[in-house]
Amino acid sequence: MRSNSNPKTEGWFVRLLNAPVDEKHRKLAECVHQLRSGVDAAGTFAVSRHTFTRYPDSAWVYDLPDDVAALFDTGAPVSSLIFEAERGLCVANADQLFRTSWEVDPRSIGLSNRWARTNNGSPYAPYYHPSLWLVRADCGTWRSVLSYASGTLTSHDSYGRAGAGYGKRTGFMYAYPLPAEHAFTVEGQALFPVGRNDNWDVLLLANSRVFAAVVNRFTAQHKYHGYLNSIYVRDLELSDLAPRAERIVELLREIDTSNEISPVFTVASGDRRLGLRASLADQARLSIRASEANRLREEADEEIERRLGASVDRSESPPYDVNYLEAFFNESAADEVQLRVANLLMWCVGVAFGRWDIRMAHDASLIPALQGPFERLPRVAPGGLVGPDGLPATPDRIASEAWLRARPDAITLPEPGSFEGPESVTAAEYPIEVAWDGILVDDPGHPRDILAKVREVLAYVYGGTERAREIEEEALGILQAGARTPRTLRDWFRTQKATELGKTFFDFHIQRYSKSRRKAPIYWRLTSNPGRGQADYSVWLYYHRLTGDTLWQVLTRYVGPKRELEARRLEDLRRSRESAGGGERSRIEKEIEGKLQLLEELDWFEARLRALAERGYAPDLDDGVIINLAPLHELVPWKEPEQVWKKLEKGDYDWARLAMKYWPDRVREKCREDRSLAIAHGMER
C-alpha cells in the first residue's frame, strides 16, 4: 500500500499476524480507513523501499525497531562472527529409519554402529532438551538412508561434532546442547561455533530474544540454516555470561534426571525415610528449578540486548514461562505429585525386569556423575542396571557396588585396580529377584506377580514389608485424588484409570513412551480378555528381553501351569459343592461360575499364544517396538498394534525383518525391484 506522503519511495505495511483469521479483513479495512483519515493505526508501518536493500536478499522486513535494524548496517552475518548453522540428513522412510532411543539394543548405538543418536527437533525448549531419537547409520555407511533417491547426508563431515541443536519448525528460535557423537537432520538442524566462540556463546545468542525476533522476521516458522546464517549481529564478548548458561543447563538436566525416557535418567524414588508425598517433594520441586532457569534466561537476554545496543518489544519476545515438565515428560497432569507417583511405580516395574538398579535408590553414592552436556551420551542411562562393561547386566555379571562407586562419570568405566573387591556380582547376590526372562504375570499369589514384585521393590527402597504397605496405600490415595478409582493398586495395573491421570498403568506407560507420532511402550500387557472388560489374567513382557522362545516360555512356565491349577481348583469346588448347603452352596456355585469363565479365557489365551508361537514369532529389536508388538495385537488392550498389523499384511512395512519372516516370497520378490528393500534384508546381490 503506497504512502500518500511519498508514493514513489515509501509504502505502508499492515501487520495482522495476531488477528484471528475471520477478523483479518475487518482489521485491514479499519487500518486503511484510519490511514486515509490521517490517524496513526496500530500495527501499521511506513517504510522506505530502499530500507529493504540493507537486508539479505532484500527481504521485506518492515517492522524491526530502528536499533535492531541498524545491526544490518554496522554488523556482520552471524555465520562469520558467532556460529554457523548447518542442515543435516534427510530420510525418505521415517518408520524404517528412525527409532526412539529406548527401542533398540543399547549395544547397537553409536555413529559407527547400527543406530546413531540424532537431533530431530523438539518442542520449544530453550537451553536444554533430552536427546530421544536414533537414525539408522549402518556402521557409518548410511546405506539405508542413501538407498532412497531422496535420502541425503548434508553436512556429513559435521556429524559427531559437539554443538547446539534446534527444531527447525518453531514459533521462536531456540537451541540446546547437541552432544558429541550425534547426527542431525533437516528437522533438527545444528549450530557450530566459529572464531573464538564456544558452544556456550552459541546457546546464549541463539536463545536470546533479540536474535529470536530478527530470525522470526526472516524465516517465520521454518528456520532453515541458510536464513539463520544471513542474520546480522555485532561481534560480542559472551564468555563472562557462560556460567549463567551453564547454570540454566544444569537446572534443566536436574529435571531430566527423573525423566525415565531420557539418556540421563537416574532414579525415580525420593527420600525413603519419609512418607511418599514428602519423599517426592524434591521431585515436585521440578517446576521451581524450571522457574529459576527461566529467570536466568531473562537476565541473560537483558545483558545481551545491552551489549548489542538493540532491544525488542517484550510482547514479541519468546515466552519466559516454558513448561519444561511437559516438554520433557510428555505429560501435563494437574497434580504434579500424582505424576511423580505414577512414574515411581513405573520405575518399580523396570526394576523388577532388571532395567534399573534398585541399589541406587538406597545409596546415592552409586549414582554416577553426569558427563558434560556437550560430551557423548551413555548408551545406558546412569540409573540402569549394568555389567562391568557399562552395558545391560546379565544374571552372572552385575556391576558391583565398588565398581559403581569407582566410575568417574556416566560414560567412563573405572580403571582396573581403582577399587577394592570384585567388579561384578551374580543375580543371587543382588538385593531382589529379577525377572531375567522378561516375564511377569498379573496373578495374585504367583511369585512373578507384577504387583508382588512392585511391593518387593517398595519394601527394599522404603525399609520393610510393613512400610511398603503404607507406601502402597499412600500411592493409591494419591492416584485416586479423593475419588473412587482405582479401587486398588492392582486395579490400576488392570483397567481402572487414575482420577487425575485419566489413565490405567498401561495407558500411562504408552503415553510416557511416545515421542511425536511414534508410540513405543516397552512393557507390554497381554491379556486373556482384551477389549471385553477386566481380564482375570494377564502376562507382562519386557521388550528388551524378547527372544524367539519368549512365547513358548509364557505357555509352558506360566499360562499352562495356571490353567492346570485353576482346573484343579474347579474340581475341588465341585467336590465341595456336593456336601454344602444353603448359603455356602450358593457361594460355591458363584465361585464355580467365575472359575469356568476364567478357564474359558485361559483356553482362548493359550490357543492364541500357541498359534503365534507355532507360526514362529521372531522379534528383532531393530524393527522397533510397534512392529514387534503387531503380531500379538489380538492379545493387547490397545488398538495401535492391530492397525500396524493390517499395514504389515498389505506390505507397507516390507523393510522389516518380521515381514520377511511372515511373507518371505512377497518380500523377496519386491527386493528384486526395490534397492532399499534389498539393502534392508541384505539381498543387494
XYZ file of C-alpha atoms in Angstrom:
685
model
C 0.000 0.000 0.000
C 1.667 3.229 -1.129
C 2.068 6.154 1.214
C 0.372 9.457 0.355
C 3.379 11.382 1.640
C 5.853 9.904 -0.815
C 4.198 7.281 -3.044
C 7.356 6.676 -5.109
C 9.668 5.695 -2.268
C 7.526 4.867 0.772
C 4.926 2.211 1.480
C 2.547 1.370 4.300
C 2.681 -2.141 5.723
C -0.030 -3.584 7.951
C 0.854 -6.322 10.449
C -2.125 -8.575 11.148
C -0.363 -11.778 12.197
C -2.000 -11.858 15.613
C -5.521 -11.097 14.373
C -7.950 -14.047 14.160
C -8.350 -15.346 10.614
C -12.003 -14.353 10.368
C -11.155 -10.846 11.652
C -8.248 -10.010 9.331
C -10.363 -8.458 6.554
C -12.179 -6.201 9.013
C -8.952 -5.167 10.764
C -7.334 -4.373 7.418
C -10.293 -2.211 6.371
C -10.108 -0.323 9.688
C -6.372 0.357 9.253
C -6.856 1.615 5.695
C -9.679 3.915 6.812
C -7.581 5.326 9.661
C -4.577 5.945 7.433
C -6.692 7.748 4.840
C -8.067 9.895 7.642
C -4.577 10.825 8.784
C -4.829 8.805 12.000
C -1.970 6.581 13.153
C -3.193 2.996 13.124
C -1.807 0.320 15.433
C 0.186 -2.316 13.596
C 0.992 -0.139 10.577
C 4.480 0.848 9.405
C 5.615 3.455 6.900
C 8.839 2.168 5.364
C 11.030 3.380 2.524
C 11.546 0.856 -0.238
C 15.268 1.481 -0.021
C 15.233 0.161 3.553
C 14.910 -3.394 2.268
C 18.225 -3.250 0.418
C 20.032 -3.376 3.762
C 18.673 -6.881 4.378
C 19.918 -10.137 2.785
C 18.011 -10.826 -0.450
C 16.123 -7.545 0.154
C 13.752 -9.360 2.496
C 10.540 -7.480 3.209
C 11.292 -6.909 6.862
C 9.305 -3.796 7.583
C 8.735 -3.791 11.347
C 12.141 -4.151 13.028
C 12.896 -1.490 15.646
C 15.477 1.010 14.386
C 18.228 -0.117 16.765
C 17.760 -3.759 15.706
C 17.624 -2.868 12.006
C 20.882 -0.948 12.489
C 22.656 -4.263 13.095
C 22.440 -4.845 9.348
C 24.333 -1.590 8.759
C 27.073 -1.956 11.367
C 27.275 -5.708 11.989
C 28.127 -8.820 10.013
C 26.489 -12.203 9.334
C 26.273 -14.372 12.443
C 27.947 -17.168 10.464
C 31.155 -15.118 10.376
C 31.066 -13.969 13.995
C 29.384 -16.402 16.439
C 28.108 -19.607 14.863
C 27.287 -21.293 11.587
C 24.022 -23.183 11.091
C 24.057 -26.463 9.180
C 21.294 -28.628 7.776
C 21.585 -32.379 8.375
C 20.446 -35.612 6.810
C 17.107 -36.247 5.138
C 15.381 -39.635 5.137
C 12.638 -40.931 2.876
C 11.070 -43.505 5.222
C 10.875 -42.385 8.839
C 9.188 -45.608 10.023
C 12.127 -47.621 8.768
C 14.996 -45.281 9.579
C 14.099 -43.531 12.866
C 13.733 -45.029 16.342
C 13.288 -43.609 19.807
C 16.408 -44.056 21.909
C 14.863 -46.723 24.169
C 13.758 -49.072 21.349
C 16.969 -50.669 20.142
C 19.634 -52.735 21.862
C 21.965 -50.230 23.613
C 24.904 -52.194 22.231
C 23.912 -51.068 18.722
C 24.004 -47.300 19.460
C 26.811 -45.139 18.051
C 27.810 -43.203 14.940
C 29.921 -46.157 13.826
C 27.256 -48.643 14.900
C 23.802 -49.560 13.558
C 21.909 -46.659 15.166
C 23.245 -43.130 15.695
C 21.854 -40.621 18.156
C 20.444 -37.693 16.250
C 18.884 -34.298 16.742
C 15.499 -34.350 15.033
C 13.938 -31.291 16.658
C 11.877 -30.918 19.804
C 9.102 -28.889 21.406
C 10.141 -25.333 22.289
C 12.772 -25.918 24.992
C 15.487 -23.232 25.174
C 18.880 -24.301 26.558
C 18.074 -27.993 27.034
C 16.076 -30.916 25.701
C 16.824 -34.642 26.080
C 18.167 -36.487 23.061
C 15.473 -39.042 22.230
C 15.987 -40.017 18.580
C 18.122 -42.523 16.704
C 18.667 -42.817 12.971
C 19.910 -45.817 11.007
C 23.655 -45.343 10.452
C 24.650 -48.832 9.239
C 28.050 -48.712 10.950
C 28.815 -45.323 9.418
C 27.976 -46.305 5.833
C 24.446 -44.807 5.932
C 23.465 -47.390 3.306
C 19.803 -47.490 4.344
C 19.413 -43.708 4.225
C 21.145 -43.496 0.841
C 19.188 -46.420 -0.613
C 16.357 -43.961 -1.295
C 16.699 -41.408 -4.089
C 15.684 -38.594 -1.730
C 17.959 -39.700 1.119
C 20.804 -37.225 1.699
C 23.702 -36.746 4.129
C 24.063 -32.961 4.049
C 26.878 -31.683 6.326
C 28.105 -35.240 6.855
C 31.566 -34.029 7.938
C 29.972 -32.330 10.949
C 28.261 -35.453 12.288
C 29.771 -36.238 15.654
C 30.792 -32.633 16.465
C 29.520 -31.164 19.689
C 27.455 -28.044 19.113
C 23.911 -26.832 19.550
C 20.744 -28.244 18.091
C 17.346 -26.718 17.456
C 13.998 -27.648 15.972
C 13.507 -26.131 12.514
C 9.728 -25.828 12.913
C 9.266 -23.466 15.807
C 7.475 -20.251 16.624
C 10.592 -18.823 18.299
C 14.241 -19.544 17.725
C 15.880 -21.582 20.492
C 18.785 -24.009 20.921
C 20.068 -26.687 23.300
C 23.298 -28.696 23.640
C 23.995 -31.142 20.819
C 26.317 -33.689 22.460
C 29.229 -35.275 20.632
C 28.641 -38.390 18.501
C 25.305 -37.130 17.187
C 23.985 -36.745 13.683
C 21.390 -34.085 12.903
C 18.576 -33.794 10.381
C 16.590 -31.409 8.222
C 14.052 -31.072 11.046
C 16.644 -30.853 13.814
C 19.418 -28.653 12.463
C 22.704 -27.724 14.138
C 24.769 -24.681 15.146
C 28.567 -24.788 15.482
C 30.758 -22.017 16.939
C 33.128 -20.033 14.751
C 36.168 -17.945 15.600
C 36.982 -17.550 19.280
C 33.481 -18.554 20.395
C 32.436 -21.798 22.065
C 29.185 -23.698 22.483
C 28.103 -21.620 25.487
C 28.325 -18.469 23.352
C 26.172 -20.223 20.752
C 23.488 -21.087 23.305
C 23.440 -17.585 24.752
C 22.935 -15.827 21.423
C 20.650 -18.415 19.791
C 18.298 -18.318 22.792
C 18.290 -14.522 23.141
C 15.089 -12.624 22.449
C 16.770 -10.146 20.068
C 18.087 -12.914 17.868
C 14.727 -14.733 18.043
C 12.870 -11.580 16.991
C 15.136 -10.991 13.998
C 15.023 -14.647 12.935
C 11.242 -14.635 13.025
C 11.133 -11.713 10.569
C 13.280 -13.584 8.060
C 12.061 -17.163 8.469
C 8.606 -17.333 10.046
C 8.044 -20.885 11.366
C 10.592 -22.780 9.226
C 14.020 -21.718 10.446
C 16.309 -23.099 7.770
C 20.064 -22.916 8.289
C 20.618 -20.567 5.336
C 18.298 -17.919 6.732
C 19.969 -18.093 10.137
C 23.446 -17.703 8.664
C 22.416 -14.471 6.940
C 21.211 -12.730 10.125
C 23.481 -9.813 11.085
C 24.790 -9.266 14.607
C 27.679 -7.408 16.176
C 30.794 -9.156 17.407
C 30.081 -9.920 21.052
C 32.128 -10.989 24.045
C 29.909 -13.500 25.861
C 32.384 -15.655 27.773
C 31.615 -13.973 31.097
C 27.949 -14.973 30.669
C 28.856 -18.638 30.215
C 28.389 -19.509 33.937
C 24.798 -18.303 33.668
C 24.176 -20.519 30.643
C 25.879 -23.440 32.404
C 23.608 -22.985 35.414
C 20.495 -22.953 33.198
C 21.540 -26.215 31.546
C 22.438 -27.712 34.928
C 18.987 -26.903 36.330
C 17.212 -28.351 33.328
C 19.337 -31.513 33.328
C 18.474 -31.956 37.013
C 14.827 -32.059 35.959
C 15.660 -34.527 33.215
C 17.411 -36.984 35.561
C 13.955 -38.025 36.801
C 12.669 -38.454 33.232
C 12.636 -42.203 32.578
C 12.908 -41.949 28.785
C 15.950 -39.669 28.949
C 19.572 -40.815 28.474
C 20.444 -39.032 31.748
C 17.773 -40.717 33.930
C 18.983 -41.805 37.361
C 16.282 -42.864 39.805
C 12.611 -42.091 40.402
C 12.292 -42.590 44.148
C 12.788 -39.952 46.783
C 13.931 -39.980 50.401
C 12.978 -43.436 51.671
C 12.814 -42.249 55.299
C 9.772 -40.044 54.685
C 6.166 -40.558 53.651
C 5.552 -40.970 49.932
C 4.292 -37.452 49.256
C 7.093 -35.958 51.329
C 9.688 -38.292 49.818
C 8.809 -37.000 46.385
C 8.856 -33.363 47.449
C 12.215 -32.783 45.799
C 10.824 -34.152 42.557
C 7.768 -31.938 42.981
C 10.222 -29.017 43.052
C 10.979 -29.623 39.393
C 8.832 -26.643 38.483
C 10.891 -24.490 40.881
C 14.057 -25.465 39.016
C 12.349 -24.632 35.728
C 11.294 -21.234 37.103
C 14.865 -20.450 38.135
C 16.109 -21.435 34.676
C 13.518 -19.165 33.077
C 14.570 -16.275 35.326
C 18.226 -16.729 34.419
C 17.277 -16.780 30.740
C 15.618 -13.412 31.078
C 18.620 -11.936 32.874
C 20.964 -13.186 30.160
C 18.718 -11.711 27.472
C 18.757 -8.284 29.097
C 22.552 -8.265 29.167
C 22.822 -9.410 25.533
C 20.434 -6.619 24.492
C 22.614 -4.107 26.305
C 25.757 -5.341 24.546
C 24.090 -5.393 21.137
C 22.650 -1.931 21.697
C 19.337 -3.268 20.439
C 16.095 -4.387 22.051
C 12.680 -5.699 21.083
C 9.208 -5.295 22.500
C 8.533 -7.797 25.271
C 5.198 -8.726 23.671
C 7.140 -10.190 20.726
C 9.714 -11.976 22.877
C 9.910 -15.736 23.382
C 7.976 -16.868 26.470
C 9.815 -16.950 29.791
C 7.392 -19.420 31.361
C 8.365 -22.509 29.339
C 6.673 -25.678 30.622
C 9.765 -27.869 30.684
C 7.877 -30.629 32.511
C 5.532 -31.040 29.564
C 8.376 -30.706 27.049
C 10.449 -33.414 28.785
C 7.839 -35.750 30.269
C 5.199 -35.568 27.543
C 2.625 -35.082 30.309
C 0.597 -32.225 31.752
C -1.058 -33.750 34.814
C -2.982 -31.409 37.063
C -1.308 -32.907 40.145
C 2.467 -32.949 39.764
C 2.874 -35.289 42.759
C 0.418 -37.736 41.183
C 2.538 -37.770 38.038
C 5.636 -38.449 40.140
C 3.868 -41.336 41.926
C 2.882 -42.895 38.612
C 6.491 -42.548 37.435
C 7.756 -44.131 40.660
C 5.514 -47.172 40.193
C 6.632 -47.470 36.570
C 10.250 -47.355 37.782
C 9.425 -50.205 40.176
C 8.269 -52.303 37.212
C 11.521 -51.505 35.408
C 13.499 -52.554 38.489
C 11.589 -55.854 38.626
C 12.510 -56.506 34.982
C 16.173 -55.688 35.680
C 16.241 -52.459 33.709
C 17.011 -50.087 36.600
C 19.412 -50.586 39.529
C 17.467 -50.711 42.802
C 20.614 -50.149 44.856
C 20.816 -46.530 43.695
C 17.541 -45.730 45.467
C 19.165 -46.883 48.705
C 22.607 -45.376 48.217
C 23.056 -42.204 46.156
C 26.836 -42.724 46.090
C 26.243 -45.454 43.495
C 24.756 -42.955 41.012
C 27.466 -41.792 38.603
C 28.154 -38.139 37.945
C 26.761 -36.864 34.668
C 29.163 -36.284 31.826
C 29.445 -32.739 30.447
C 26.399 -31.525 28.482
C 28.389 -31.482 25.205
C 30.071 -34.853 25.753
C 28.686 -38.047 24.217
C 25.716 -39.642 25.937
C 25.929 -43.031 27.682
C 24.410 -45.977 25.836
C 22.688 -46.970 29.083
C 21.183 -44.276 31.308
C 23.063 -43.641 34.597
C 20.284 -45.353 36.569
C 20.481 -48.555 34.531
C 21.404 -51.981 35.882
C 24.698 -52.642 34.101
C 27.562 -55.055 33.995
C 31.215 -54.047 34.332
C 31.244 -53.198 30.615
C 28.690 -50.435 31.235
C 26.059 -52.285 29.173
C 22.882 -54.058 30.382
C 23.612 -56.575 33.123
C 23.209 -60.317 32.797
C 22.404 -62.715 35.686
C 26.055 -63.680 36.094
C 27.565 -60.195 35.548
C 26.048 -57.340 37.543
C 28.356 -54.416 38.330
C 29.380 -54.475 41.984
C 28.828 -51.548 44.322
C 32.588 -50.972 44.450
C 32.687 -50.757 40.643
C 29.756 -48.320 40.630
C 31.399 -46.014 43.183
C 34.650 -46.026 41.219
C 33.026 -44.811 37.978
C 34.318 -41.291 37.219
C 31.093 -40.434 35.381
C 28.278 -41.993 33.375
C 30.385 -42.504 30.218
C 33.702 -43.562 31.778
C 34.466 -47.030 33.138
C 36.633 -47.272 36.269
C 40.284 -48.085 35.762
C 41.356 -51.615 36.729
C 42.729 -51.555 40.254
C 40.932 -48.307 41.132
C 38.647 -50.110 43.602
C 38.782 -52.990 46.029
C 36.720 -56.134 45.637
C 35.103 -57.857 42.676
C 33.952 -55.904 39.635
C 30.705 -57.884 39.416
C 28.217 -59.920 41.431
C 25.705 -62.582 40.440
C 21.911 -62.479 40.480
C 21.971 -64.429 43.771
C 23.890 -61.551 45.412
C 21.611 -58.791 44.058
C 19.057 -57.424 46.595
C 15.911 -58.582 44.762
C 14.973 -61.380 42.392
C 14.837 -60.004 38.847
C 12.578 -61.397 36.106
C 15.525 -62.136 33.822
C 13.270 -63.869 31.287
C 11.358 -60.584 30.869
C 8.023 -62.078 32.006
C 5.728 -61.034 34.852
C 2.095 -62.004 35.405
C -0.991 -60.425 36.890
C -1.738 -63.390 39.112
C -2.133 -62.893 42.887
C -0.084 -65.448 44.797
C 2.316 -66.194 41.950
C 5.993 -65.422 42.745
C 6.212 -63.445 39.483
C 3.035 -61.468 40.128
C 3.636 -57.899 38.929
C 2.117 -56.265 41.993
C 4.065 -58.562 44.317
C 7.282 -57.544 42.538
C 6.383 -53.842 42.842
C 5.809 -54.411 46.563
C 9.178 -56.157 46.820
C 10.849 -53.127 45.277
C 8.999 -50.738 47.592
C 9.930 -52.867 50.615
C 13.622 -52.649 49.727
C 13.533 -48.918 48.983
C 11.426 -47.860 51.964
C 12.630 -50.359 54.563
C 10.435 -53.398 55.069
C 7.125 -55.034 54.173
C 5.017 -53.056 56.619
C 6.467 -49.771 55.392
C 5.890 -50.836 51.790
C 2.225 -51.493 52.615
C 1.896 -47.946 53.984
C 3.579 -46.534 50.876
C 1.226 -48.524 48.647
C -1.824 -47.144 50.462
C -0.466 -43.614 50.186
C 0.270 -44.120 46.477
C -3.264 -45.394 45.902
C -4.730 -42.391 47.697
C -2.691 -40.021 45.514
C -3.761 -41.820 42.327
C -7.395 -41.699 43.425
C -7.191 -37.977 44.232
C -10.199 -38.285 46.526
C -12.308 -40.293 44.066
C -13.272 -43.969 43.933
C -10.919 -45.231 41.257
C -8.721 -47.089 41.091
C -10.125 -49.165 43.963
C -6.797 -50.951 44.464
C -3.328 -50.649 43.005
C -3.944 -53.921 41.163
C -6.990 -52.364 39.530
C -4.748 -49.588 38.169
C -2.436 -52.204 36.688
C -5.506 -53.773 35.100
C -8.213 -51.489 33.724
C -9.224 -48.794 36.197
C -7.996 -45.294 35.413
C -6.447 -42.991 37.977
C -8.690 -39.993 38.527
C -6.390 -37.104 37.603
C -4.166 -39.000 35.183
C -7.201 -40.387 33.382
C -5.133 -43.465 32.515
C -4.503 -47.041 33.540
C -0.901 -48.059 34.149
C -0.567 -49.416 30.586
C -2.125 -46.252 29.115
C 0.190 -44.116 31.219
C 3.215 -46.129 30.105
C 2.243 -45.790 26.433
C 1.880 -42.017 26.843
C 5.245 -41.657 28.583
C 6.999 -43.804 25.992
C 5.687 -41.900 22.982
C 7.503 -39.210 21.040
C 5.776 -37.175 18.344
C 3.785 -39.743 16.351
C 5.928 -42.685 17.403
C 4.467 -44.852 20.172
C 6.949 -47.270 21.704
C 5.949 -48.821 25.064
C 8.477 -51.376 26.301
C 6.329 -53.073 28.977
C 3.591 -54.998 27.160
C 0.359 -56.232 28.663
C -1.012 -59.396 27.041
C -4.398 -60.268 28.427
C -6.794 -63.192 28.376
C -9.733 -60.879 27.746
C -8.697 -57.879 25.604
C -11.401 -55.321 24.993
C -14.066 -57.222 26.940
C -13.905 -55.731 30.410
C -11.453 -56.533 33.181
C -9.396 -59.638 32.441
C -8.703 -62.097 35.260
C -5.254 -62.941 33.943
C -2.523 -61.018 32.147
C 1.096 -61.501 31.180
C 3.570 -58.595 31.114
C 6.550 -58.776 28.756
C 9.684 -56.640 28.775
C 10.542 -55.703 25.189
C 14.322 -55.835 25.665
C 14.202 -59.464 26.840
C 12.144 -60.758 23.899
C 13.511 -63.807 22.107
C 12.111 -66.343 19.665
C 11.469 -68.530 22.718
C 9.530 -65.980 24.798
C 6.023 -67.098 23.800
C 6.909 -70.734 24.433
C 8.161 -69.761 27.899
C 4.911 -67.907 28.571
C 2.976 -71.023 27.548
C 4.976 -73.654 29.381
C 6.034 -71.771 32.528
C 3.057 -69.511 33.153
C -0.191 -69.954 31.191
C -0.130 -73.770 31.027
C 0.535 -74.241 34.775
C -2.033 -71.534 35.563
C -4.698 -73.329 33.554
C -3.893 -76.662 35.240
C -4.006 -75.031 38.687
C -7.384 -73.423 38.032
C -8.763 -76.708 36.614
C -7.782 -78.488 39.857
C -9.376 -75.713 41.901
C -12.551 -76.097 39.868
C -12.682 -79.810 40.633
C -12.116 -79.078 44.339
C -15.024 -76.609 44.262
C -17.306 -79.139 42.594
C -16.482 -81.722 45.259
C -17.107 -79.144 47.992
C -20.494 -78.327 46.469
C -21.606 -81.931 46.973
C -21.664 -81.589 50.757
C -22.506 -77.878 51.036
C -25.935 -76.469 51.642
C -27.803 -73.196 51.873
C -25.768 -70.018 51.584
C -22.481 -71.902 51.401
C -23.664 -73.826 48.354
C -24.726 -70.574 46.658
C -21.327 -69.068 47.342
C -19.564 -72.087 45.857
C -21.853 -72.032 42.809
C -20.904 -68.435 42.175
C -17.218 -69.261 42.583
C -17.569 -72.168 40.161
C -19.153 -69.832 37.631
C -16.174 -67.473 37.952
C -13.716 -70.357 37.565
C -15.468 -71.557 34.400
C -15.228 -68.063 32.920
C -11.540 -67.843 33.863
C -10.801 -71.236 32.310
C -12.630 -70.198 29.139
C -10.414 -67.099 28.966
C -7.278 -69.140 29.652
C -8.219 -71.650 26.944
C -8.592 -68.831 24.440
C -5.383 -67.153 25.638
C -3.395 -70.392 25.447
C -4.707 -71.200 21.971
C -3.784 -67.772 20.573
C -0.320 -67.846 22.157
C 0.309 -71.345 20.798
C -0.758 -70.336 17.292
C 1.617 -67.355 17.394
C 4.477 -69.421 18.781
C 3.994 -72.193 16.210
C 3.967 -69.676 13.375
C 7.437 -68.693 14.518
C 7.359 -65.376 16.402
C 10.839 -63.928 15.837
C 11.286 -60.465 17.371
C 14.050 -58.189 16.103
C 14.672 -55.010 18.108
C 15.881 -53.184 15.004
C 12.300 -53.373 13.680
C 11.155 -51.198 16.593
C 8.511 -51.636 19.273
C 5.294 -51.331 17.319
C 6.325 -53.759 14.540
C 7.344 -56.395 17.107
C 4.102 -55.926 19.026
C 1.849 -56.066 15.945
C 1.669 -59.916 15.646
C 0.379 -60.016 19.240
C -2.360 -57.448 18.582
C -5.228 -59.816 19.457
C -3.858 -60.122 22.985
C -3.128 -56.436 23.640
C -5.700 -53.945 25.007
C -4.558 -51.230 22.597
C -5.720 -50.500 19.035
C -2.441 -49.292 17.541
C -0.801 -52.746 17.093
C -3.795 -54.025 15.123
C -3.585 -51.068 12.737
C 0.116 -51.740 12.194
C -0.576 -55.450 11.650
C -3.014 -54.635 8.859
C -0.350 -52.475 7.207
C 2.148 -55.310 7.570
C -0.274 -57.679 5.855
C -0.686 -55.176 2.999
C 3.077 -54.886 2.554
C 3.522 -51.340 3.866
C 6.433 -52.363 6.117
C 8.223 -54.915 3.969
C 11.570 -53.456 5.064
C 11.012 -55.112 8.469
C 12.707 -58.391 9.339
C 9.368 -59.556 10.671
C 7.805 -59.080 7.216
C 10.496 -61.322 5.701
C 9.739 -63.931 8.375
C 5.978 -63.985 7.742
C 5.764 -63.229 3.996
C 9.156 -64.266 2.554
C 8.040 -64.846 -1.045
C 6.404 -61.440 -1.343
C 9.335 -59.609 0.253
C 11.986 -61.416 -1.799
C 10.134 -60.600 -4.993
C 9.980 -56.917 -4.037
C 13.688 -56.925 -3.242
C 14.397 -57.641 -6.914
C 12.945 -54.259 -7.889
C 13.417 -52.110 -4.781
C 17.017 -51.384 -3.795
C 16.050 -50.005 -0.384
C 14.288 -53.277 0.497
C 17.179 -55.318 -0.849
C 19.599 -53.421 1.394
C 17.269 -53.756 4.390
C 17.319 -57.540 4.009
C 20.939 -57.914 2.919
C 19.969 -59.038 -0.582
C 21.633 -56.420 -2.821
C 23.302 -59.150 -4.867
